[in-house]
Short mmCIF file of C-alpha atoms in Angstrom, two decimals:
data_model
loop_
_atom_site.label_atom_id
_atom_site.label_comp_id
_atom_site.label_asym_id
_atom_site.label_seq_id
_atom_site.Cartn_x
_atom_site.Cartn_y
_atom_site.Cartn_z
CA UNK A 1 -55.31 -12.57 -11.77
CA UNK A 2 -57.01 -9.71 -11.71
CA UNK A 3 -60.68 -10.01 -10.03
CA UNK A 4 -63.56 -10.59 -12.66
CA UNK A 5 -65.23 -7.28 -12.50
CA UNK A 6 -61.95 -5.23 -12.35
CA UNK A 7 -60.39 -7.31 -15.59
CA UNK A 8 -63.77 -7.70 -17.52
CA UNK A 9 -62.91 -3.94 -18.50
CA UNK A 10 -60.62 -4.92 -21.07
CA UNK A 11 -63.28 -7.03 -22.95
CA UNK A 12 -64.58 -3.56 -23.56
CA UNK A 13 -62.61 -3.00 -26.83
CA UNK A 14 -64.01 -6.13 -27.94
CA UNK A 15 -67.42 -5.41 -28.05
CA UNK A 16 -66.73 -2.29 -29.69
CA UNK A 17 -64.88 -4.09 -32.58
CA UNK A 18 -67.75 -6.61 -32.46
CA UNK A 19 -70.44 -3.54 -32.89
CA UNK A 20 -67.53 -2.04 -35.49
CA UNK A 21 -67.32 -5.24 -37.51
CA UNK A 22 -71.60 -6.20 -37.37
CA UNK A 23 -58.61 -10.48 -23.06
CA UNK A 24 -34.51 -23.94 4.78
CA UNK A 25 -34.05 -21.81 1.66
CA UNK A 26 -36.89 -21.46 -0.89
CA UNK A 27 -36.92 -24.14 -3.63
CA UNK A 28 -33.41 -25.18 -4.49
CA UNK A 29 -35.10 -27.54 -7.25
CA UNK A 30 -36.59 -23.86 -8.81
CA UNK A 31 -33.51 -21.75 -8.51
CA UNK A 32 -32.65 -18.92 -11.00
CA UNK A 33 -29.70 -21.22 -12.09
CA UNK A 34 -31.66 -24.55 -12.73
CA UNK A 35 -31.44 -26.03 -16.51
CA UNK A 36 -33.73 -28.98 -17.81
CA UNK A 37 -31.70 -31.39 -19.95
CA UNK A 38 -34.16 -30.78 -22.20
CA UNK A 39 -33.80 -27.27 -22.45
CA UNK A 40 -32.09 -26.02 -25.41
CA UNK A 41 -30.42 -22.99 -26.20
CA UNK A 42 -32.03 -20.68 -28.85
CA UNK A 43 -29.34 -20.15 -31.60
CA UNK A 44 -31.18 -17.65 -33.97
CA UNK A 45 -30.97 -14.59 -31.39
CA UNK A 46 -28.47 -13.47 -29.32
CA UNK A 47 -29.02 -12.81 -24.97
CA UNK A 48 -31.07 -9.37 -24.86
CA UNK A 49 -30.33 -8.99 -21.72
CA UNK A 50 -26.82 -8.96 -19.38
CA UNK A 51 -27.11 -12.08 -17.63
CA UNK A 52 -25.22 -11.68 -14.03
CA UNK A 53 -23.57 -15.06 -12.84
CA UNK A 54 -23.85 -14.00 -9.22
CA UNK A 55 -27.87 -13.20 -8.40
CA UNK A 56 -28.78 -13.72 -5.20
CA UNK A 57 -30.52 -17.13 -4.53
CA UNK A 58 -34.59 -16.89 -4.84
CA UNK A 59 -36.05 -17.23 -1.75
CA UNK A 60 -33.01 -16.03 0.38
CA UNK A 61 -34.46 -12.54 0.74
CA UNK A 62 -37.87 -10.96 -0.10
CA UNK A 63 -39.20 -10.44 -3.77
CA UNK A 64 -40.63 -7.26 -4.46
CA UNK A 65 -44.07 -7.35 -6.57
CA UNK A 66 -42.58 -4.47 -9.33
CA UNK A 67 -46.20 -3.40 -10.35
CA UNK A 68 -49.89 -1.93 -8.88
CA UNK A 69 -53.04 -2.31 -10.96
CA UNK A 70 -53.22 0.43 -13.55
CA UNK A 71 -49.50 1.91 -13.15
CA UNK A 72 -49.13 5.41 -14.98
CA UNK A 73 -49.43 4.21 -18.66
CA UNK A 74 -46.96 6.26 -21.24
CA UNK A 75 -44.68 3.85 -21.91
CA UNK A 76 -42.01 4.90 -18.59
CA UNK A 77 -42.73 2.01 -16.18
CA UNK A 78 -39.59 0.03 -17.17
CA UNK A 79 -37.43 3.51 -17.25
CA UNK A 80 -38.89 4.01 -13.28
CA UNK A 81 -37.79 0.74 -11.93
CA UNK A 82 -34.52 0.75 -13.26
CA UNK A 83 -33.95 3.78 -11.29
CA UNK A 84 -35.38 1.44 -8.53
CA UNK A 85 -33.38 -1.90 -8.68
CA UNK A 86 -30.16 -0.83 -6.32
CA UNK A 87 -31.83 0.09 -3.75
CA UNK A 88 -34.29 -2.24 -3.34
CA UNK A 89 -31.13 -5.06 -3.52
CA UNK A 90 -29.33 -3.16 -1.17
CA UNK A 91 -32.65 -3.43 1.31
CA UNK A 92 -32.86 -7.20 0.94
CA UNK A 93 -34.81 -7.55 -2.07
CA UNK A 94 -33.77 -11.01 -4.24
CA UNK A 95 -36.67 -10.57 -7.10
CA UNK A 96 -38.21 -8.41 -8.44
CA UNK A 97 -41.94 -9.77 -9.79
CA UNK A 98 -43.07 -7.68 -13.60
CA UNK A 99 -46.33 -7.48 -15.16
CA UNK A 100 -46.67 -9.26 -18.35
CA UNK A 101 -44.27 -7.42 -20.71
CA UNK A 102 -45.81 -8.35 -23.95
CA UNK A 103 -48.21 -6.20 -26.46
CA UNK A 104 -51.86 -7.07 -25.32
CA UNK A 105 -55.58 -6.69 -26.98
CA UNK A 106 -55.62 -3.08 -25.25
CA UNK A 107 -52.25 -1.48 -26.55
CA UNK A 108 -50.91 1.24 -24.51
CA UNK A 109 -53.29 0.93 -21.73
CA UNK A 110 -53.29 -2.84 -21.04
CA UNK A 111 -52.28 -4.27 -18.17
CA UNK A 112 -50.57 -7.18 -19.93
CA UNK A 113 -53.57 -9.39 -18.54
CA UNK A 114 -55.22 -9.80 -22.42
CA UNK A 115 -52.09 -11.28 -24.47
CA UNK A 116 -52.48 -10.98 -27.85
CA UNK A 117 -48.25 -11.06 -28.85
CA UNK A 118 -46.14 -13.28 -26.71
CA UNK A 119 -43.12 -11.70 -28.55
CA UNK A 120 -43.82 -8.13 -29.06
CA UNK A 121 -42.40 -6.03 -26.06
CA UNK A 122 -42.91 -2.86 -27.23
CA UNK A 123 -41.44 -3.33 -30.68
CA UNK A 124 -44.04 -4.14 -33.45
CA UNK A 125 -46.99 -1.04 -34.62
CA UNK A 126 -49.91 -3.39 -33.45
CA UNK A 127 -52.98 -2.98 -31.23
CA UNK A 128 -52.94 0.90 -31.11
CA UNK A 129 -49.31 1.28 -30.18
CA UNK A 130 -45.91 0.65 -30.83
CA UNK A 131 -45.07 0.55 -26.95
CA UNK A 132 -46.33 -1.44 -24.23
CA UNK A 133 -47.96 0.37 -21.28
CA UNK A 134 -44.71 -0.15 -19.72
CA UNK A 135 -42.55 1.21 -22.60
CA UNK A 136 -40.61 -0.23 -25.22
CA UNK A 137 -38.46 -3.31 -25.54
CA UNK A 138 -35.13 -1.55 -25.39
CA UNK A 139 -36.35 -0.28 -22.28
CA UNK A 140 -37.50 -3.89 -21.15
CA UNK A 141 -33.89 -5.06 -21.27
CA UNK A 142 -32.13 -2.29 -19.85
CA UNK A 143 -34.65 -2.92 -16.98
CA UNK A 144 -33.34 -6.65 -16.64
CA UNK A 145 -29.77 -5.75 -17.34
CA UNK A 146 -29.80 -3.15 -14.49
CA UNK A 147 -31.92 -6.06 -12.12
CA UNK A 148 -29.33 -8.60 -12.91
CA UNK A 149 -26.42 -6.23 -12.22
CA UNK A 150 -27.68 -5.78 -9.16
CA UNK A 151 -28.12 -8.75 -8.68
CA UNK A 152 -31.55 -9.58 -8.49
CA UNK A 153 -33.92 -12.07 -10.11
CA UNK A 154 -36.70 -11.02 -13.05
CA UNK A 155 -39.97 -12.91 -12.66
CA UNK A 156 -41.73 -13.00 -15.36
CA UNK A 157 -46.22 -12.87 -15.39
CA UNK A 158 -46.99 -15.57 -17.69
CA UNK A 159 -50.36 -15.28 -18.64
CA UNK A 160 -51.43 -18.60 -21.07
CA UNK A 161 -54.86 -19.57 -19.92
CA UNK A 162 -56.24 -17.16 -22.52
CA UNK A 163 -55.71 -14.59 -25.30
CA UNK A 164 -57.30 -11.23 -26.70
CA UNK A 165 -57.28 -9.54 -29.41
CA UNK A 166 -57.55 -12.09 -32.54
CA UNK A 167 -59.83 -11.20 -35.91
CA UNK A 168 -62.69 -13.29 -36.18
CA UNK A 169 -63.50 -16.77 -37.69
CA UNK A 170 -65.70 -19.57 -37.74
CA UNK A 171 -65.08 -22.86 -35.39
CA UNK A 172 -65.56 -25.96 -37.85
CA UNK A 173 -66.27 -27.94 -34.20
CA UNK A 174 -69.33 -25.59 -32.99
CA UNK A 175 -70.28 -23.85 -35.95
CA UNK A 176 -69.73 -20.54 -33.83
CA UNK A 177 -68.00 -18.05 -34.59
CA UNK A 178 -65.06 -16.48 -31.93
CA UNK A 179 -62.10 -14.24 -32.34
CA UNK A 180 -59.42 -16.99 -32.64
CA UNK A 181 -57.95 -15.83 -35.35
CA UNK A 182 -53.84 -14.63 -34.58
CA UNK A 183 -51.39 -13.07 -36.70
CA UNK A 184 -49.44 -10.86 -34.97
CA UNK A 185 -46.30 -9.10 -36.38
CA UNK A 186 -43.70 -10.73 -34.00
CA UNK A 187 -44.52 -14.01 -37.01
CA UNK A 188 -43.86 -16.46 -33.72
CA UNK A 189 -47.01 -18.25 -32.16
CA UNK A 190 -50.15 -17.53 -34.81
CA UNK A 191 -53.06 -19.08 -33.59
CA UNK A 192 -56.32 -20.42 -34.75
CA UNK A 193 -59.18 -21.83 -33.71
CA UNK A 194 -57.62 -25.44 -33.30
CA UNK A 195 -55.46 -23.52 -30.24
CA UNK A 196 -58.34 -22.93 -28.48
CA UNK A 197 -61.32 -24.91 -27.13
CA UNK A 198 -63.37 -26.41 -28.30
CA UNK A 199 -61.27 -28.34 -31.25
CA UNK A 200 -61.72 -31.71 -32.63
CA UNK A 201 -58.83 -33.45 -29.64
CA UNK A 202 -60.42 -31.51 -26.52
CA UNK A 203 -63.89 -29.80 -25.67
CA UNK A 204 -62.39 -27.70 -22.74
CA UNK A 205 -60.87 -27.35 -19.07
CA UNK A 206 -61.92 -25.17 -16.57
CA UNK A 207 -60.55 -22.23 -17.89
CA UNK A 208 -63.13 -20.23 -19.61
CA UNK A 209 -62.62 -16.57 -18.12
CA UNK A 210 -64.64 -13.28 -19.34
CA UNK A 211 -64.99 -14.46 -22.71
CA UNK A 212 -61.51 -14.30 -23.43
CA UNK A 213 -60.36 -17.26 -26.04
CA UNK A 214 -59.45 -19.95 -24.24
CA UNK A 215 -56.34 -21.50 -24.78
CA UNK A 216 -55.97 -26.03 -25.26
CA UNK A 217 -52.71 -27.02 -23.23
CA UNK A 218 -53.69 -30.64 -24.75
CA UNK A 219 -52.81 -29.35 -28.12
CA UNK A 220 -49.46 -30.57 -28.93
CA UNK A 221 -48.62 -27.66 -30.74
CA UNK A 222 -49.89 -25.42 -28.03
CA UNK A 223 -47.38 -27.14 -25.59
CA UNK A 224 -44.66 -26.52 -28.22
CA UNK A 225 -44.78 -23.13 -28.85
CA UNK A 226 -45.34 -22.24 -25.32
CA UNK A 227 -42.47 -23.98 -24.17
CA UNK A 228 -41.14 -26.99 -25.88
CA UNK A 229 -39.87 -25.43 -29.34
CA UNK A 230 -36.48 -24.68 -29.07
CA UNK A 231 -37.86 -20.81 -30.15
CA UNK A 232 -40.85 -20.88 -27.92
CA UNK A 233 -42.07 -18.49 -25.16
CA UNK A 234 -40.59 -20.10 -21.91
CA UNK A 235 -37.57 -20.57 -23.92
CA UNK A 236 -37.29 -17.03 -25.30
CA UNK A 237 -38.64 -15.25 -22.36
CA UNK A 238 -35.55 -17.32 -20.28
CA UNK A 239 -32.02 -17.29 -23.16
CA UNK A 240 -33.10 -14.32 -25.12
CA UNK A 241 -35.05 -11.67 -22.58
CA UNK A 242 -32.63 -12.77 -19.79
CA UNK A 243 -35.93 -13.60 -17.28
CA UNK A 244 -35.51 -16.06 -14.22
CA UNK A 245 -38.62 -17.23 -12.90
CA UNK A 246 -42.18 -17.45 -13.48
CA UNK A 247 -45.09 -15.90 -11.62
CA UNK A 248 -48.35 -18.29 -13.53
CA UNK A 249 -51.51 -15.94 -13.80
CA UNK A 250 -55.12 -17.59 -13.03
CA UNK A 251 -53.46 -21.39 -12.40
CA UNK A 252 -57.14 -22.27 -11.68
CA UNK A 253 -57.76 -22.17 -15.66
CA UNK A 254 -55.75 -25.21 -16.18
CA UNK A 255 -54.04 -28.67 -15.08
CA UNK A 256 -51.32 -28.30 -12.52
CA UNK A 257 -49.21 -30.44 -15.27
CA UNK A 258 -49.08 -27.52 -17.60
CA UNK A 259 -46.75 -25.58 -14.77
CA UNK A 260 -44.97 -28.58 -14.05
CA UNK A 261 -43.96 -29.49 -17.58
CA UNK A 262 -43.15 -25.77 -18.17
CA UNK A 263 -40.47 -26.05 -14.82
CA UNK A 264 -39.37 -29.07 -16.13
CA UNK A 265 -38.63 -27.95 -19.58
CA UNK A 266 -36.53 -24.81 -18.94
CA UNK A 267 -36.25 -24.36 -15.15
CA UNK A 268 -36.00 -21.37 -12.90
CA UNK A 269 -38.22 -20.67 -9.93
CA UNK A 270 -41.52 -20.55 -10.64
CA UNK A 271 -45.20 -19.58 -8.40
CA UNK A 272 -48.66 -19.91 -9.13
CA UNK A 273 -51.65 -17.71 -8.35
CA UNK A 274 -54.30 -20.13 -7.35
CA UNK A 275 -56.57 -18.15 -5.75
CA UNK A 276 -58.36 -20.53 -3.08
CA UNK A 277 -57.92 -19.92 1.22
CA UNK A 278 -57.94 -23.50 1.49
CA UNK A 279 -54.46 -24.42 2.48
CA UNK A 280 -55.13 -28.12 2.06
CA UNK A 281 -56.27 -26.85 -1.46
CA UNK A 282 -53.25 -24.71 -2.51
CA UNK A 283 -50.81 -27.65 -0.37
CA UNK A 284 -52.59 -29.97 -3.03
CA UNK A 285 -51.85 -27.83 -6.02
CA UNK A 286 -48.31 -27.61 -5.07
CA UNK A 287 -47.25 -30.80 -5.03
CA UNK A 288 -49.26 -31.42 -8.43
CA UNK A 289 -47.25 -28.72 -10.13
CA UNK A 290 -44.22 -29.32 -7.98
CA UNK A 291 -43.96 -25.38 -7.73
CA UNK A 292 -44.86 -22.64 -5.17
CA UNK A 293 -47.76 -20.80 -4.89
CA UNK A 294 -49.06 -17.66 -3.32
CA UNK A 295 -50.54 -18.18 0.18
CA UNK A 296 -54.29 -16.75 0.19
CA UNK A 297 -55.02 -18.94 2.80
CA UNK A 298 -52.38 -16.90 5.43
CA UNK A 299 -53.49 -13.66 3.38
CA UNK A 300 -57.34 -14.18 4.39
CA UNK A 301 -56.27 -15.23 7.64
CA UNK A 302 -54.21 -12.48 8.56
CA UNK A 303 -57.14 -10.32 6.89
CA UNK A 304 -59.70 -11.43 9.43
CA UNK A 305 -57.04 -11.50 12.47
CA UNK A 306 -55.56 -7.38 12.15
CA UNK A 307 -59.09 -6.05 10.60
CA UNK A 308 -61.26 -8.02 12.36
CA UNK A 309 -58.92 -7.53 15.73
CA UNK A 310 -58.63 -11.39 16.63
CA UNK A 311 -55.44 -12.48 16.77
CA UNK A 312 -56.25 -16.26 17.54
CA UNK A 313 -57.14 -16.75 13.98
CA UNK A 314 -53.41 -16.71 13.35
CA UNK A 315 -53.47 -19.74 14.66
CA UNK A 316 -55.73 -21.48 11.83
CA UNK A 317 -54.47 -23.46 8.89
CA UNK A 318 -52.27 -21.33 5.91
CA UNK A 319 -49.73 -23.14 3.33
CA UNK A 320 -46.50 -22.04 5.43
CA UNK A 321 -47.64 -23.92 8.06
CA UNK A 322 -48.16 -26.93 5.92
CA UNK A 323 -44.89 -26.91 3.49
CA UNK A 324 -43.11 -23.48 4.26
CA UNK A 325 -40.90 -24.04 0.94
CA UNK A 326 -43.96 -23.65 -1.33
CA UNK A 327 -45.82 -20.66 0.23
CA UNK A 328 -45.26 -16.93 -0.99
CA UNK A 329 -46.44 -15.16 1.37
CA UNK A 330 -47.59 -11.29 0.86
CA UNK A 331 -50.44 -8.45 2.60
CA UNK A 332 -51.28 -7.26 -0.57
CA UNK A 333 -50.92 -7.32 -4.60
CA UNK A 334 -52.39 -5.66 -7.52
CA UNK A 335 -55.91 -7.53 -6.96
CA UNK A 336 -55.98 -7.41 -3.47
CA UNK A 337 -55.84 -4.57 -0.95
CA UNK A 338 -58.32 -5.88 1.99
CA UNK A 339 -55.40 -5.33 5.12
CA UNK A 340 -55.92 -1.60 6.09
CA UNK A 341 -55.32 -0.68 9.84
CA UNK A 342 -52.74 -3.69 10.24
CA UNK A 343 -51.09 -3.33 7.21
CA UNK A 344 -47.62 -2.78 9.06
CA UNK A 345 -48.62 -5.94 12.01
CA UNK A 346 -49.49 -8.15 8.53
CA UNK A 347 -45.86 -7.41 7.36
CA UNK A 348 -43.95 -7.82 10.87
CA UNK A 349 -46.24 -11.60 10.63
CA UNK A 350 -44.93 -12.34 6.96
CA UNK A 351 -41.54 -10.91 7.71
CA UNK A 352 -40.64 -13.24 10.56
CA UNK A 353 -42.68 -16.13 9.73
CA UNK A 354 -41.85 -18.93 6.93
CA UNK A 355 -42.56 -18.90 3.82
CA UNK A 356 -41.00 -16.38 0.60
CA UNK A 357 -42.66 -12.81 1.48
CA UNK A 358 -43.56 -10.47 -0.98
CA UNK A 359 -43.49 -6.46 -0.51
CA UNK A 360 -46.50 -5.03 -2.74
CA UNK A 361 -44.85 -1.47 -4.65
CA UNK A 362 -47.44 1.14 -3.46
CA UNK A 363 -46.52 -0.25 0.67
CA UNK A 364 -43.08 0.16 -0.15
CA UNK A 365 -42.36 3.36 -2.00
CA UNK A 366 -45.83 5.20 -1.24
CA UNK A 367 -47.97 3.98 1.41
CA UNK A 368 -45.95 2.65 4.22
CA UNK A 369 -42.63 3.51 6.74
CA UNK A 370 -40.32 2.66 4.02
CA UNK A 371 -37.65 2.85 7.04
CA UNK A 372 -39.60 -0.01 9.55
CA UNK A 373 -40.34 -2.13 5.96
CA UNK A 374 -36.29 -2.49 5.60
CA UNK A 375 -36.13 -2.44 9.21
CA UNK A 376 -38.44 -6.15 8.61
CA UNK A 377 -36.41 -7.11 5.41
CA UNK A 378 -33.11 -7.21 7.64
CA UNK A 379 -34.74 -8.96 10.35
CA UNK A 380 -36.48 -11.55 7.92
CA UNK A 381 -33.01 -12.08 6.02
CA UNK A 382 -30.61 -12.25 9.18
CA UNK A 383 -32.56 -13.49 12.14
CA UNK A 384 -35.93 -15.45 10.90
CA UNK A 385 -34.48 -18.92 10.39
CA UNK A 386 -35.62 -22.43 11.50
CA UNK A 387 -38.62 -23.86 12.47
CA UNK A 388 -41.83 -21.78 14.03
CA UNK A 389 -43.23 -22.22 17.53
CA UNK A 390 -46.55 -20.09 18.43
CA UNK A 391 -45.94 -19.49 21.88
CA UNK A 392 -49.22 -17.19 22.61
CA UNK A 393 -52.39 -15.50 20.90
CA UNK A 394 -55.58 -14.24 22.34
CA UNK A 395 -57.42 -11.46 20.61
CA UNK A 396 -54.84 -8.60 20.78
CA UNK A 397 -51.63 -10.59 21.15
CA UNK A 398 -49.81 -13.07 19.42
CA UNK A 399 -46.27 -14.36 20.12
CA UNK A 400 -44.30 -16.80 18.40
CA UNK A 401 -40.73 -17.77 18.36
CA UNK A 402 -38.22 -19.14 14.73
CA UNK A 403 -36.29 -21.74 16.30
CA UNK A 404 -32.73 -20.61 14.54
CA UNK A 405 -31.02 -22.23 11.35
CA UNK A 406 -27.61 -21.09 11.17
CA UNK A 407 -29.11 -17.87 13.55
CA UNK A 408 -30.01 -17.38 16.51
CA UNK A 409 -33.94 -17.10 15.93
CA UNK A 410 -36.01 -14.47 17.35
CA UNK A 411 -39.40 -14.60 19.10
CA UNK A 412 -41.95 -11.65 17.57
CA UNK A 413 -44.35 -9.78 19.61
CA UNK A 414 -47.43 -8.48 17.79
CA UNK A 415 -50.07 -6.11 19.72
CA UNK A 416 -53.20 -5.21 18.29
CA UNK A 417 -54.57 -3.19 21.16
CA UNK A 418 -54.61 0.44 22.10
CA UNK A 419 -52.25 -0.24 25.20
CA UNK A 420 -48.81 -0.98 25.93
CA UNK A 421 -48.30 -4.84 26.31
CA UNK A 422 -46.31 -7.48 28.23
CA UNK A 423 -45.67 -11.09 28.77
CA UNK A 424 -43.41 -13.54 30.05
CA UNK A 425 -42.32 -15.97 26.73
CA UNK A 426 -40.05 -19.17 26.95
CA UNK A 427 -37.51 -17.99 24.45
CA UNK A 428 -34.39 -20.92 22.91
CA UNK A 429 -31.73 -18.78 25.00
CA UNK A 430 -30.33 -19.56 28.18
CA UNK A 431 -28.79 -16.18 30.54
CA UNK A 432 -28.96 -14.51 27.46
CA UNK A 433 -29.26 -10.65 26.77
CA UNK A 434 -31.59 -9.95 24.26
CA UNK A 435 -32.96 -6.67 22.87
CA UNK A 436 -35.78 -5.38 20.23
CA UNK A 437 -34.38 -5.27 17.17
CA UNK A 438 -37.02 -3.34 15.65
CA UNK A 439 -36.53 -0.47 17.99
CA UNK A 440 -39.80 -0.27 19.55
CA UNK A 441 -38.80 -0.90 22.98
CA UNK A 442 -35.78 -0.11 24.53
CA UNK A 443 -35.94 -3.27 26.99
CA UNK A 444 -32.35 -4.69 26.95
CA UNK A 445 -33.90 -8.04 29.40
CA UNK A 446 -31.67 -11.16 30.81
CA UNK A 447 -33.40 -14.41 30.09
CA UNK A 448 -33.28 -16.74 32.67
CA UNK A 449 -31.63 -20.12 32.90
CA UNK A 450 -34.91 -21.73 32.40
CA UNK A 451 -34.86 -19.79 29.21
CA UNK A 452 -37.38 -17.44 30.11
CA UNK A 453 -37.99 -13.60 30.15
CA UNK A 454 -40.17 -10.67 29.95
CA UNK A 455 -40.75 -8.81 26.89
CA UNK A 456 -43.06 -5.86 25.95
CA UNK A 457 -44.76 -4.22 22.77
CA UNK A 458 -46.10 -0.82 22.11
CA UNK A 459 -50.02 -0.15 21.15
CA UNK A 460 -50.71 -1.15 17.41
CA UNK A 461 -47.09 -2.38 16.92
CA UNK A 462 -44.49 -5.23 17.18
CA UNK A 463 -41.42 -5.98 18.80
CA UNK A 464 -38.69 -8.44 17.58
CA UNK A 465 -36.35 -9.89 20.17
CA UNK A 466 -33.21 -11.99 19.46
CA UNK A 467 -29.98 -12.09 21.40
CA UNK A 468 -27.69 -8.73 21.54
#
C-alpha cells in the first residue's frame, strides 16, 4: 500500500470533480495448483490466458515484484515484461508479482491503487482512457501467457479495502452525501452506497483510508461479487485472466477472515501487506488469515542493522524466525526504499535466510549487479535449505549457517566494515572442502573433523561457503 502522502495524490482528481460538480517449501496449502471444492468454473467466458500445467512451485525460487511506483505510463508496461519473463525464469525467478491490472479513478496515469472497474483491463472508454497505465487487455494476457509459458506464476494486487472514482449520491444511513455511486462499463460489480460503510447491517471497520469509499466485507453481496459468485473477481481474475496468486493491498483495512475466505474459495497462493514491524503482530495475522505475509519486521530490522552499521540487530525478532513458511521476505518495494549502502548485504541476508524473498524491479534490471543478484538466486534455490543457526554477529559481522534439507547447507558471511574479515565458524561438515560460492574469496579451506574452519569476507561484502 502505497504510503499516505505518496497515494493521497490520486484523491486529487476528486476534488477537482467535487469543485467541477459544486481512490520446507513455501505454502503447499497456497500453491498455484490448489482448488476449493467450492470453487466453480466460470462457464460464460472462455480462459484468456494459456494456462501452463507445469509452473514452477511458489515458493521454490524467488518472486520478482514486476512493478516500481509510477512506472513509465503509455500503456507499454505489460509489452516490457513480456520481453522480461524468460530470463528472469531462467535466473530462478518462480513469480512474478503485477500491479493492479484493472481501470482505476485516475485512467492512464493510475497506479491501479484507486479501483474503480474490477473488470476493465484496458478494454472499456472510461475514466479518461481506454488503456490502463500498463496497456491494454490484449496485452495483459499475452503478458500471462508468455509468464506461464515460462513457467512462472502471475500474482495478482488485489486491492478491495476501497474504491475511487464513483458519481455522487446521498447515504439514506448518514444523510451525507459520498461518491458511492458505480456503474462502470465492464456491467459486473455496480456499487452503491449499501457496499460501503456506513449501511444499515455495519457502521465500519478499520479501513477508512484517504477518503477513498470504503468498502463492507460484511455485506453479503460484497462477499459475493468479490469472490463467491461463480462470475466474481477472485473467480474471474483466477479461470478467465489465467492469474495464480494473490498479493492483498492495505490488509490492515479489514478482518483477516476476508483473506482467508477468499483462499478458501478459489485457492492459489496468496500474501498480505500488513504493514506493522511487530513480528508477533504479522505471526498473529498469519495464522488468522491462514496466508503469508510480507516481513516488515526483518525489512526494518535489516534497515537499522546495514544503515545504521549494527549487525547484532539481526539478531532481533522478524516473522522468518517465527514461522519461515509465512514470511516474504524483500529489501525493498514500490513504497519502500529505506536500505541504501547495504542494499546488496540486505539481499545476500534474504537470499540465504528463510522465508520467500522478493527481488524489487529497479535492484534487478537498473540499480544493482544484476550478475551477483543471480549469483544469490542460485545460491538461495540450490544451497539455502533447512533450518537456520546464527553462529556470530557483533556490529560489522554476522555469520550464520542453513542446516541442509535435501542440500548440503551453507554458512553466509556478511561484513559491514571497511576491512577484510575473518573467523573461525563451526560449520555441519566434517574434513570437508568447501569454497565461496559467491566468488568473493578464493579460499578453497579443509574443515576439520570437529567440523570447524576458517573463512574470510571482503570489506562491504559477503561470502557464501558450502562444500565443493
Amino acid at each position: 500500500m502505497k504510503i499516505l502522502l505518496k497515494r493521497l495524490k490520486l484523491i486529487l482528481p476528486i476534488c477537482l470533480l467535487l469543485i467541477g460538480c459544486s481512490k520446507e517449501r513455501l505454502l503447499d496449502d497456497q500453491s498455484s495448483n490448489e482448488r476449493s471444492p467450492n470453487a466453480e468454473l466460470i462457464k460464460s467466458a472462455p480462459s484468456k490466458a494459456t494456462k501452463a500445467s507445469n509452473l514452477k512451485q511458489i515458493g521454490s525460487g524467488v518472486m520478482m515484484q514486476a512493478f516500481y511506483w509510477d512506472v513509465p505510463a503509455g500503456g507499454n508496461w505489460w509489452n516490457t515484461l513480456s520481453g522480461k519473463v524468460q530470463n528472469w525464469s531462467n535466473a530462478g525467478i518462480d513469480a512474478i508479482w503485477l500491479p493492479p491490472v484493472a481501470k482505476a479513478q485516475n485512467g492512464p496515469f493510475s497506479m491501479g491503487y484507486d479501483p474503480f472497474d474490477y473488470f476493465d483491463f484496458g478494454k472499456y472508454n472510461q475514466m479518461g482512457s481506454v488503456e490502463t497505465r500498463f496497456g491494454s487487455e490484449d496485452e495483459l494476457t499475452s503478458l500471462i501467457t508468455s509468464a506461464h509459458n515460462a513457467q512462472l506464476s502471475v500474482i495478482a494486487d488485489i486491492v478491495i479495502n476501497h474504491n475511487s472514482g464513483g458519481q455522487n449520491e446521498v447515504n439514506p444511513v448518514n444523510g451525507q452525501s459520498n461518491w458511492t455511486k458505480f456503474t462502470p462499463l465492464s456491467g459486473k460489480f455496480n456499487r452503491d452506497y449499501n457496499d460501503f460503510h456506513p449501511n444499515h447491517n455495519h457502521g465500519s471497520d478499520s479501513g477508512i483510508f484517504g477518503g477513498f469509499p470504503d468498502l463492507c466485507h460484511h455485506q453479503v453481496r460484497v462477499q459475493n461479487e468479490l469472490w463467491k459468485n461463480s462470475e466474481s473477481v477472485a473467480k474471474y481474475y483466477k479461470n478467465v485472466m489465467g492469474f495464480d496468486g494473490w498479493r492483498f493491498d492495505y490488509v490492515k483495512g479489514f478482518e483477516p477472515w476476508v483473506v482467508k475466505d477468499w483462499k478458501n474459495e478459489v485457492g492459489g497462493f496468496a500474501v498480505g501487506e500488513y504493514w506493522d514491524g511487530n513480528a508477533a503482530t504479522l505471526d498473529w495475522w498469519t495464522g488468522q488469515a491462514e496466508v503469508s505475509a510480507f516481513d516488515f519486521a526483518c525489512y526494518y530490522k535489516m534497515r537499522d542493522a546495514f544503515e545504521g552499521n549494527n549487525l547484532n540487530k539481526l539478531n532481533e525478532d522478524m516473522l522468518w524466525k517465527r514461522n519461515g513458511t509465512k514470511a516474504v521476505t524483500f529489501v525493498a518495494n514500490h513504497d519502500t526504499d529505506e536500505i541504501f549502502n547495504g542494499k546488496m548485504l540486505a539481499y545476500a541476508y534474504i537470499l540465504t535466510h528463510e522465508g520467500y524473498p522478493t527481488i524489487f524491479y529497479r535492484d534487478y534490471e537498473e540499480w544493482l549487479d544484476k550478475e551477483r543478484l543471480n549469483n544469490l538466486i542460485w545460491i538461495h534455490n540450490n544451497l539455502a535449505g533447512g533450518s537456520t543457526s546464527i553462529l556470530y554477529t557483533d556490529d560489522n559481522e554476522y555469520v550464520a549457517k542453513r542446516n541442509g534439507h535435501n542440500n548440503a547447507g551453507l554458512v553466509v558471511y556478511i561484513n559491514n566494515a571497511d576491512s577484510w574479515q575473518e573467523r573461525w565458524v563451526e560449520t555441519n561438515w566434517s574434513n570437508t572442502v568447501i569454497k565461496d560460492y559467491t566468488g568473493h574469496s578464493g579460499w578453497q579451506p579443509m574443515t576439520q573433523s570437529g567440523n570447524w574452519v576458517k573463512i574470510q569476507v571482503p570489506p562491504k561484502s559477503y561470502t557464501v561457503w558450502a562444500p565443493k
